[in-house]
Short mmCIF file of C-alpha atoms and ligand atoms in Angstrom, two decimals:
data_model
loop_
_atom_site.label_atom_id
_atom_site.label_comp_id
_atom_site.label_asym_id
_atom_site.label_seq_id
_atom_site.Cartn_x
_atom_site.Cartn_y
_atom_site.Cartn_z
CA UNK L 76 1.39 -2.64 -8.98
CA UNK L 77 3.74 -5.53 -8.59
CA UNK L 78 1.38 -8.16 -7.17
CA UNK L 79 4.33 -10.09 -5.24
CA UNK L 80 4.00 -13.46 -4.38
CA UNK L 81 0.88 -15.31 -2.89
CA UNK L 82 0.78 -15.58 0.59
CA UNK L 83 2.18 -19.21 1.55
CA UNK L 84 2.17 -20.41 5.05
CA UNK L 85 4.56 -23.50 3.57
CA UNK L 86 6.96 -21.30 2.45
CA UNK L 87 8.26 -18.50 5.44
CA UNK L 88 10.79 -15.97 5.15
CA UNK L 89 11.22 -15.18 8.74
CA UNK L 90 12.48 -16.30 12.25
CA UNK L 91 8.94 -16.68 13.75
CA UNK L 92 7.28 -18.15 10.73
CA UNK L 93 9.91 -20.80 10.68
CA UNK L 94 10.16 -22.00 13.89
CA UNK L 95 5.59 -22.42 13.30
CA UNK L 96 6.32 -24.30 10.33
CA UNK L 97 8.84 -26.29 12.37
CA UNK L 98 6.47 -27.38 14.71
CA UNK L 99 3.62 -28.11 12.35
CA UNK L 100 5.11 -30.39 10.58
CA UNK L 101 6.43 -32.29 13.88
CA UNK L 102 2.96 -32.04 15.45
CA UNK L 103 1.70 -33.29 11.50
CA UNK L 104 3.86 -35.92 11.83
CA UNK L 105 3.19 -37.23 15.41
CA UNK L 106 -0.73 -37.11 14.80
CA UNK L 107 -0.10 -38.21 11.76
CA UNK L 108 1.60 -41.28 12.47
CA UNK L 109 -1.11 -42.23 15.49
CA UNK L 110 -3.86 -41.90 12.18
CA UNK L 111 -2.04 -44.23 10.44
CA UNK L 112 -1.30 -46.91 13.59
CA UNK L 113 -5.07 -46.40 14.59
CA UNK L 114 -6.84 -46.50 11.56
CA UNK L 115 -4.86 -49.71 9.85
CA UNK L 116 -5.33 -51.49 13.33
CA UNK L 117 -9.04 -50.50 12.80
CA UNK L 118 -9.34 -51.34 8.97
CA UNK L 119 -7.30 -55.02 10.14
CA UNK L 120 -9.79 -55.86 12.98
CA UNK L 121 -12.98 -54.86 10.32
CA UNK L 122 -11.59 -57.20 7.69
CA UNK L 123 -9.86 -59.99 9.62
CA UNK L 124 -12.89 -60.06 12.26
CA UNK L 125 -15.57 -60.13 10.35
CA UNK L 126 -18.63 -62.05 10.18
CA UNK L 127 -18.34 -64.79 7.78
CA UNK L 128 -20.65 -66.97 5.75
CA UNK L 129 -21.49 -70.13 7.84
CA UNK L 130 -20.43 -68.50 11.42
CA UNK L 131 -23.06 -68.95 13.77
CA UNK L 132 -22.78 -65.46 15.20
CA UNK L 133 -20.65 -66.07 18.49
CA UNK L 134 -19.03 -62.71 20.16
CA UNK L 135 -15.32 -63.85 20.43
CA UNK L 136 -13.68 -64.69 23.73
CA UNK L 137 -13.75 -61.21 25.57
CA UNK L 138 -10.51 -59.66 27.47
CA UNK L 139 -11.43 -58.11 30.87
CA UNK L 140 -9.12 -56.00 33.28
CA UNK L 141 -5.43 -56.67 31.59
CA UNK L 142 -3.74 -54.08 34.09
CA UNK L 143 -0.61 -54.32 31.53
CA UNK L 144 -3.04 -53.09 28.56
CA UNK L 145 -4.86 -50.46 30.70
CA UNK L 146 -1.16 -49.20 31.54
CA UNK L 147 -0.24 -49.14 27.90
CA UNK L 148 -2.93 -47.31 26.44
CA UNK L 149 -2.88 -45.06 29.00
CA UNK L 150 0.53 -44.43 29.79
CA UNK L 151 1.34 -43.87 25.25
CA UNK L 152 -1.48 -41.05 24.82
CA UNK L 153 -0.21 -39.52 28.04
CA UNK L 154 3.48 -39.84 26.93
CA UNK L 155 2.52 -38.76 23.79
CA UNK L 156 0.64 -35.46 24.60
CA UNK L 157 3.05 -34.52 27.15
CA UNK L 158 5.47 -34.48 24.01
CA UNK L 159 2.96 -32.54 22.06
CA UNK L 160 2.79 -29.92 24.70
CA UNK L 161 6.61 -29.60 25.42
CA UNK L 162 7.42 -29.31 21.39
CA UNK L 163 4.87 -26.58 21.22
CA UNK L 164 5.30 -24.75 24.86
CA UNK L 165 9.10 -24.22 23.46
CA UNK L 166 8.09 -22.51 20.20
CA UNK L 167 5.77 -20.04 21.90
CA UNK L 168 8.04 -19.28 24.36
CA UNK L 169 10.82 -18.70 21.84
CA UNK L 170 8.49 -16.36 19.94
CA UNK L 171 7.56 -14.17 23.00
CA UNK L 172 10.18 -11.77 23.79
CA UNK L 173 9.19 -8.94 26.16
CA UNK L 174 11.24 -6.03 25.11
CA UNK L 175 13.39 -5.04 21.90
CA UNK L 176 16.84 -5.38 21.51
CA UNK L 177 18.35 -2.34 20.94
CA UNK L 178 19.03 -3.49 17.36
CA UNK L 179 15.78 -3.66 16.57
CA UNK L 180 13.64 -1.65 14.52
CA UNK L 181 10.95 -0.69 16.10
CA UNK L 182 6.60 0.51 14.29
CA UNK L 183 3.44 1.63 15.75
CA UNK L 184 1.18 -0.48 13.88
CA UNK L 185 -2.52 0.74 14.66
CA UNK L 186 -5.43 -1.06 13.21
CA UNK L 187 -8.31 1.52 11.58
CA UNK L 188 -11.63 0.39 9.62
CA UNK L 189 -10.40 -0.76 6.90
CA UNK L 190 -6.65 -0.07 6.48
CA UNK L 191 -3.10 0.15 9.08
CA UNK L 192 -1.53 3.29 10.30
CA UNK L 193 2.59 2.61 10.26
CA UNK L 194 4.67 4.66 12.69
CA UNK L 195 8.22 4.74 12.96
CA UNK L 196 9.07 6.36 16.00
CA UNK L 197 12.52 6.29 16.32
CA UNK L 198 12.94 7.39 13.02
CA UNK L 199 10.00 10.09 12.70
CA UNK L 200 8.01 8.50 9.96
CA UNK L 201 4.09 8.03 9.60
CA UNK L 202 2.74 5.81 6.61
CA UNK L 203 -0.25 3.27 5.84
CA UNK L 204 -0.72 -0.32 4.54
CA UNK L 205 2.70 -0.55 3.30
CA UNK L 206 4.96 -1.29 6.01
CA UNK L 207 9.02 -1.02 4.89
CA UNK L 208 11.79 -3.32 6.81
CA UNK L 209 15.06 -4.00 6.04
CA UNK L 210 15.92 -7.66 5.73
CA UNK L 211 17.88 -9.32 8.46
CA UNK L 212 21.52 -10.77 7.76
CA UNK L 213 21.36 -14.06 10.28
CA UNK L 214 25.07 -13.37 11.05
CA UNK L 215 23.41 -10.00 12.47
CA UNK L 216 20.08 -10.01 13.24
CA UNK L 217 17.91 -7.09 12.89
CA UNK L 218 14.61 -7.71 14.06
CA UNK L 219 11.25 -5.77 13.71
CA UNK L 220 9.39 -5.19 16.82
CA UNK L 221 5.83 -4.42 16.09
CA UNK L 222 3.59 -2.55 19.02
CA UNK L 223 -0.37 -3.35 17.84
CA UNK L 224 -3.29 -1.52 18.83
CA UNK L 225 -6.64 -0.61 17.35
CA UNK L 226 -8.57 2.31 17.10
CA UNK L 227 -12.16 1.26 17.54
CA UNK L 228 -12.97 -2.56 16.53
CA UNK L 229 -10.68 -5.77 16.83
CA UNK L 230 -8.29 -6.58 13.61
CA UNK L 231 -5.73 -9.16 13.48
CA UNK L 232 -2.27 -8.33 11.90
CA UNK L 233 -1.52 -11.55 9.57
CA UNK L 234 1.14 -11.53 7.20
CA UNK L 235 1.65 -15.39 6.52
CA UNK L 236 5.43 -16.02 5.86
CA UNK L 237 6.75 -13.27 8.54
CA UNK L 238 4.65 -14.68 11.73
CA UNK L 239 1.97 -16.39 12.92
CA UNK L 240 -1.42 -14.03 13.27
CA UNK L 241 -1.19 -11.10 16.47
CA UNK L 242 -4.64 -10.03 17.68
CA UNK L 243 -5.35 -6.21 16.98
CA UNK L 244 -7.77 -4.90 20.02
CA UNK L 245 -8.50 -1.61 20.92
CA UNK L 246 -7.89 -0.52 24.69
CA UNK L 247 -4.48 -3.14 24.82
CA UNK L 248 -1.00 -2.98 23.37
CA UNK L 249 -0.03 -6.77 21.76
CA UNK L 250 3.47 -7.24 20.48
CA UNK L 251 5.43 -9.32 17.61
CA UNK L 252 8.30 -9.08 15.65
CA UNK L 253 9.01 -11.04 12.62
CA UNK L 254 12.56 -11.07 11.14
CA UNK L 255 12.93 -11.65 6.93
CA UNK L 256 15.81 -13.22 5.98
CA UNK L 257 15.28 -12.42 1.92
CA UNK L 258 13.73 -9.04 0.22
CA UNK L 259 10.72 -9.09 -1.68
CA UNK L 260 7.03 -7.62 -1.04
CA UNK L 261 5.20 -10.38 1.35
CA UNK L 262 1.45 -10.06 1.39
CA UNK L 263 -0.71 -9.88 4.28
CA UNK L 264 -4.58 -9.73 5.00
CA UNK L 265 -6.30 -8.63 8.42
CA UNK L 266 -7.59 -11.86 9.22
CA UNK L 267 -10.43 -10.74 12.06
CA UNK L 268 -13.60 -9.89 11.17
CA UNK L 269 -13.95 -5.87 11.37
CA UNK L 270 -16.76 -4.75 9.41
CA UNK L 271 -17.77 -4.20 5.71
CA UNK L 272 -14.15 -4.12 4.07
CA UNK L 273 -12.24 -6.53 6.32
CA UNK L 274 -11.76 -8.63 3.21
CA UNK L 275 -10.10 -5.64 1.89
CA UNK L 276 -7.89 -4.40 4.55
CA UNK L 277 -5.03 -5.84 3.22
CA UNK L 278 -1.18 -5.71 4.12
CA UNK L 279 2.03 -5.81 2.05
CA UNK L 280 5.31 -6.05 3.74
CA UNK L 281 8.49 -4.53 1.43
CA UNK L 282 11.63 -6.05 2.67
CA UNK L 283 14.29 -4.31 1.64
CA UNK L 284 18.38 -4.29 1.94
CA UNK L 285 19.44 -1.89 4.62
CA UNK L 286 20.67 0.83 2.27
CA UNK L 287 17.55 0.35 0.16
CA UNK L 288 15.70 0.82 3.35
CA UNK L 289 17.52 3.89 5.18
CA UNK L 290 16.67 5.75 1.40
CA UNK L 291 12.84 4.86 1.79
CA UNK L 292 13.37 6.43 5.14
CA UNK L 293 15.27 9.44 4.59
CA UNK L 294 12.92 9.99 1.90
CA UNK L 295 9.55 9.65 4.12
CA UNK L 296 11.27 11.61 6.33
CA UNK L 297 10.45 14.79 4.01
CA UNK L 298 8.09 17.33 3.49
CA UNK L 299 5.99 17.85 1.03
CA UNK L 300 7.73 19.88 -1.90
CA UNK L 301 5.77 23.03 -3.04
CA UNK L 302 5.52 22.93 -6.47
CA UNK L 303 4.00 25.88 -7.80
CA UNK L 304 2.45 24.60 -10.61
CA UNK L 305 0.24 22.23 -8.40
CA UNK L 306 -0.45 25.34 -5.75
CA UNK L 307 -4.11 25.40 -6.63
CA UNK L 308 -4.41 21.58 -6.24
CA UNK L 309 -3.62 21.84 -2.69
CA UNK L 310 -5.24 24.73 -1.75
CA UNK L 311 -8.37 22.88 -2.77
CA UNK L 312 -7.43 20.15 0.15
CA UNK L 313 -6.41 22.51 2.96
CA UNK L 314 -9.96 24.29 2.25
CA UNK L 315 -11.71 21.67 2.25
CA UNK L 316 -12.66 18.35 4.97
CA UNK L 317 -9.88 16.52 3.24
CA UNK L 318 -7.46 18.30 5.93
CA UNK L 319 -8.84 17.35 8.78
CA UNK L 320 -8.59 14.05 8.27
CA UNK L 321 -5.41 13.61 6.79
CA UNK L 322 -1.89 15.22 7.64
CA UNK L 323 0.63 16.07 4.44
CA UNK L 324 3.74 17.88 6.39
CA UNK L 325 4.66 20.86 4.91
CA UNK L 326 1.20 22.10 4.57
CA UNK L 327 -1.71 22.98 6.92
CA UNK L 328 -3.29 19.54 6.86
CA UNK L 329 -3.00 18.07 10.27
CA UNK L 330 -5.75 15.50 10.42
CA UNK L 331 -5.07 11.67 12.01
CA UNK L 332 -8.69 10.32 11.21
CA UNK L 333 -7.20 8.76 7.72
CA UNK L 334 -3.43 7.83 6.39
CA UNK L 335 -0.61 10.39 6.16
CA UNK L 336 -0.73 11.59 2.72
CA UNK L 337 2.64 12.88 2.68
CA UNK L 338 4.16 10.75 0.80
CA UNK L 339 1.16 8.82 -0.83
CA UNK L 340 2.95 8.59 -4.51
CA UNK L 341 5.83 6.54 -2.42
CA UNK L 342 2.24 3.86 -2.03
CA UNK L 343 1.69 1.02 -4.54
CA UNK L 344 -1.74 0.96 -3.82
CA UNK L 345 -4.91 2.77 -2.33
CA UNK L 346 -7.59 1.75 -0.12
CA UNK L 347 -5.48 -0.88 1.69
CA UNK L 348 -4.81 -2.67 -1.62
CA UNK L 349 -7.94 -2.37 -3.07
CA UNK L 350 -6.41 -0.68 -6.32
CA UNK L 351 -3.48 -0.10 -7.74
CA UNK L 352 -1.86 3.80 -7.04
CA UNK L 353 -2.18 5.40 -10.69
CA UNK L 354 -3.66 8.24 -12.39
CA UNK L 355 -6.86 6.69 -13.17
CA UNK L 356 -7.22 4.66 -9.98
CA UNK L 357 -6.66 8.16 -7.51
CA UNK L 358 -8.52 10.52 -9.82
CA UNK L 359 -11.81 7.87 -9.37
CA UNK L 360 -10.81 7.39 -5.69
CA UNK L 361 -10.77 11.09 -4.69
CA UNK L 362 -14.28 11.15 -6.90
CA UNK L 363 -16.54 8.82 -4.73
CA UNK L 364 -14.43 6.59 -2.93
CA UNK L 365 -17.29 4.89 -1.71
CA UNK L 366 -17.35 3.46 -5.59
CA UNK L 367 -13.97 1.89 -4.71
CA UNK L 368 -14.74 0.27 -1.56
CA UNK L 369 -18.02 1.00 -0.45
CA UNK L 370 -18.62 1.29 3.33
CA UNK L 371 -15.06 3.68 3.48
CA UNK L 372 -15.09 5.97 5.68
CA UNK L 373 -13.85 8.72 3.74
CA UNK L 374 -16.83 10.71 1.56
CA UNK L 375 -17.20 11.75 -1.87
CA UNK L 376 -16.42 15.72 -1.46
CA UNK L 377 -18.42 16.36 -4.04
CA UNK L 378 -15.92 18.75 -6.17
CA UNK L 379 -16.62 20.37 -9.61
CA UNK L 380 -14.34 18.86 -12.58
CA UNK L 381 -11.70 21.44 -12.22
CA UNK L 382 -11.18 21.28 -8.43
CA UNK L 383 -10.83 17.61 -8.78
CA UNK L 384 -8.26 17.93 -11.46
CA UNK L 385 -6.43 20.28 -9.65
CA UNK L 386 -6.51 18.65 -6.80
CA UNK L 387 -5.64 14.86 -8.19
CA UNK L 388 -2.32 16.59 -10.02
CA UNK L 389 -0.90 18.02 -6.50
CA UNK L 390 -1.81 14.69 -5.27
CA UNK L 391 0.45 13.41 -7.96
CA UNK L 392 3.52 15.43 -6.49
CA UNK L 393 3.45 13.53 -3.03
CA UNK L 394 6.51 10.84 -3.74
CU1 LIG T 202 -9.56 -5.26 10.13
CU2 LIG T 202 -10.65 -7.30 9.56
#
């Protein structure tokens, strides 16, 4: 599992991330600078005021209703907050745009306890926690218009360096988009609490170059091959619960209650990043996943030694 880099909210990769880095470092610098003014006229009125040896303990002379002082102080704050609220009313209404360009790329994201459902509709393609995009050339912009919604509890789609955090609420439809401007795998977290395993309902983002990308697709596009060798393996899923909860096209699993499985070898992890996607990670997940991440919703099946084997080595064939 390639553990790509740390999520870093100082260091964004895409349009909307930018422009809130843009702005916190204006509004950081603004409040920043009234700290500084306030607390060294503060720190020089403490030292240069205070009560010395010898003083007999007079209040100095006291200023009453200046009218060009009560304009000042109230007029700067004012000024200053009407600034604060311009600077920032621009950047949110940059990063709200109602409907798609036709450019754009659009996913179904859907928010499950604990991991995300991925659709592609345009394109025909259903996968979990790992969300593909091609990267966006700023001479031509290809953005990624994300539709959220949430299957039972509130989640919050957060991927730090692509955009700023998009509520995840079941009963309402929120939108985003983020736009990379360099490949790599960008880490993300659901950052609402949602139950036992929020902490592990984790994102990853793969940006990729556009023909990098359209190969993912065409691939994920697929059907499961039938390999014969595996045959028993899957016959041991379609017989048992496993099928009506997950869908792998090309056989007679149709479930939605958990990921799409077609193409689960094409996954760097399992359980929403919990583990890494190898041999000995899937054999102990399809065991007692619960032993994974407890509180999942999936259950242990319960399968003699030789189902599971069977069944972990078709699992195997899904790329
Ligand atoms: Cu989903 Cu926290």
């Amino acid at each position: 599992m390639a553990p790509g880099p740390l999520p870093n909210l100082f260091d964004p990769v895409s349009t909307p991330a930018l422009a809130i880095r843009e702005l916190t470092f204006l509004l950081l610098g603004i409040t920043g600078a009234i700290f500084v003014v306030v607390e060294g006229v503060l720190v020089y009125a403490v030292v240069r005021f205070r009560r010395r040896r010898g003083e007999d303990g007079h209040e100095p002379p006291q200023v009453y209703g200046s009218n060009p002082i009560e304009v000042a102080w109230t007029l700067a704050p004012l000024l200053i907050v009407l600034v604060l609220f311009l600077v920032t009313a621009r950047t949110v209404f940059s990063l709200e745009r109602g409907s798609p360009p036709p450019e754009a790329l659009r996913v179904a994201v859907i928010g499950h306890q604990w991991w995300w459902e991925f659709g592609y509709p345009d394109q025909g393609v259903m996968t979990a926690n790992e969300l593909h995009v091609p990267v966006s050339d700023p001479a031509r912009p290809r953005p990624v218009f994300l539709t959220l919604e949430s299957e039972e509890v509130i989640h919050s789609f957060w991927v730090p360096q692509l955009a700023g955090k998009t509520d995840v609420i079941p009963n309402r439809t929120n939108t985003m988009w983020i736009e990379p401007r360099v490949t790599g795998t960008f880490l993300g977290q659901c950052a609402e609490f949602c139950g036992t395993q929020h902490a592990n309902m984790l994102l990853r983002v793969v940006v990729e170059t556009e023909p990098d990308f359209e190969t993912w697709i065409a691939a994920q596009r697929g059907a499961a091959p039938d390999v014969a060798a595996v045959r028993a393996g899957r016959e041991v899923f379609e017989s048992n619960a496993c099928a009506s909860c997950h869908t792998v096209r090309g056989t007679s699993a149709r479930g939605t209650g958990g990921p799409d499985l077609t193409h689960l070898m094409s996954r760097e992890t399992l359980g929403a990043g919990v583990v890494p996607n190898d041999a000995e990670h899937l054999l102990a997940w399809v065991r007692d996943p619960g032993d994974v991440k407890p509180g999942v919703r999936m259950p242990a099946m319960r399968l003699d030694g030789a189902s599971l084997a069977s069944l972990v080595a078709w699992l195997e064939t899904l790329h």
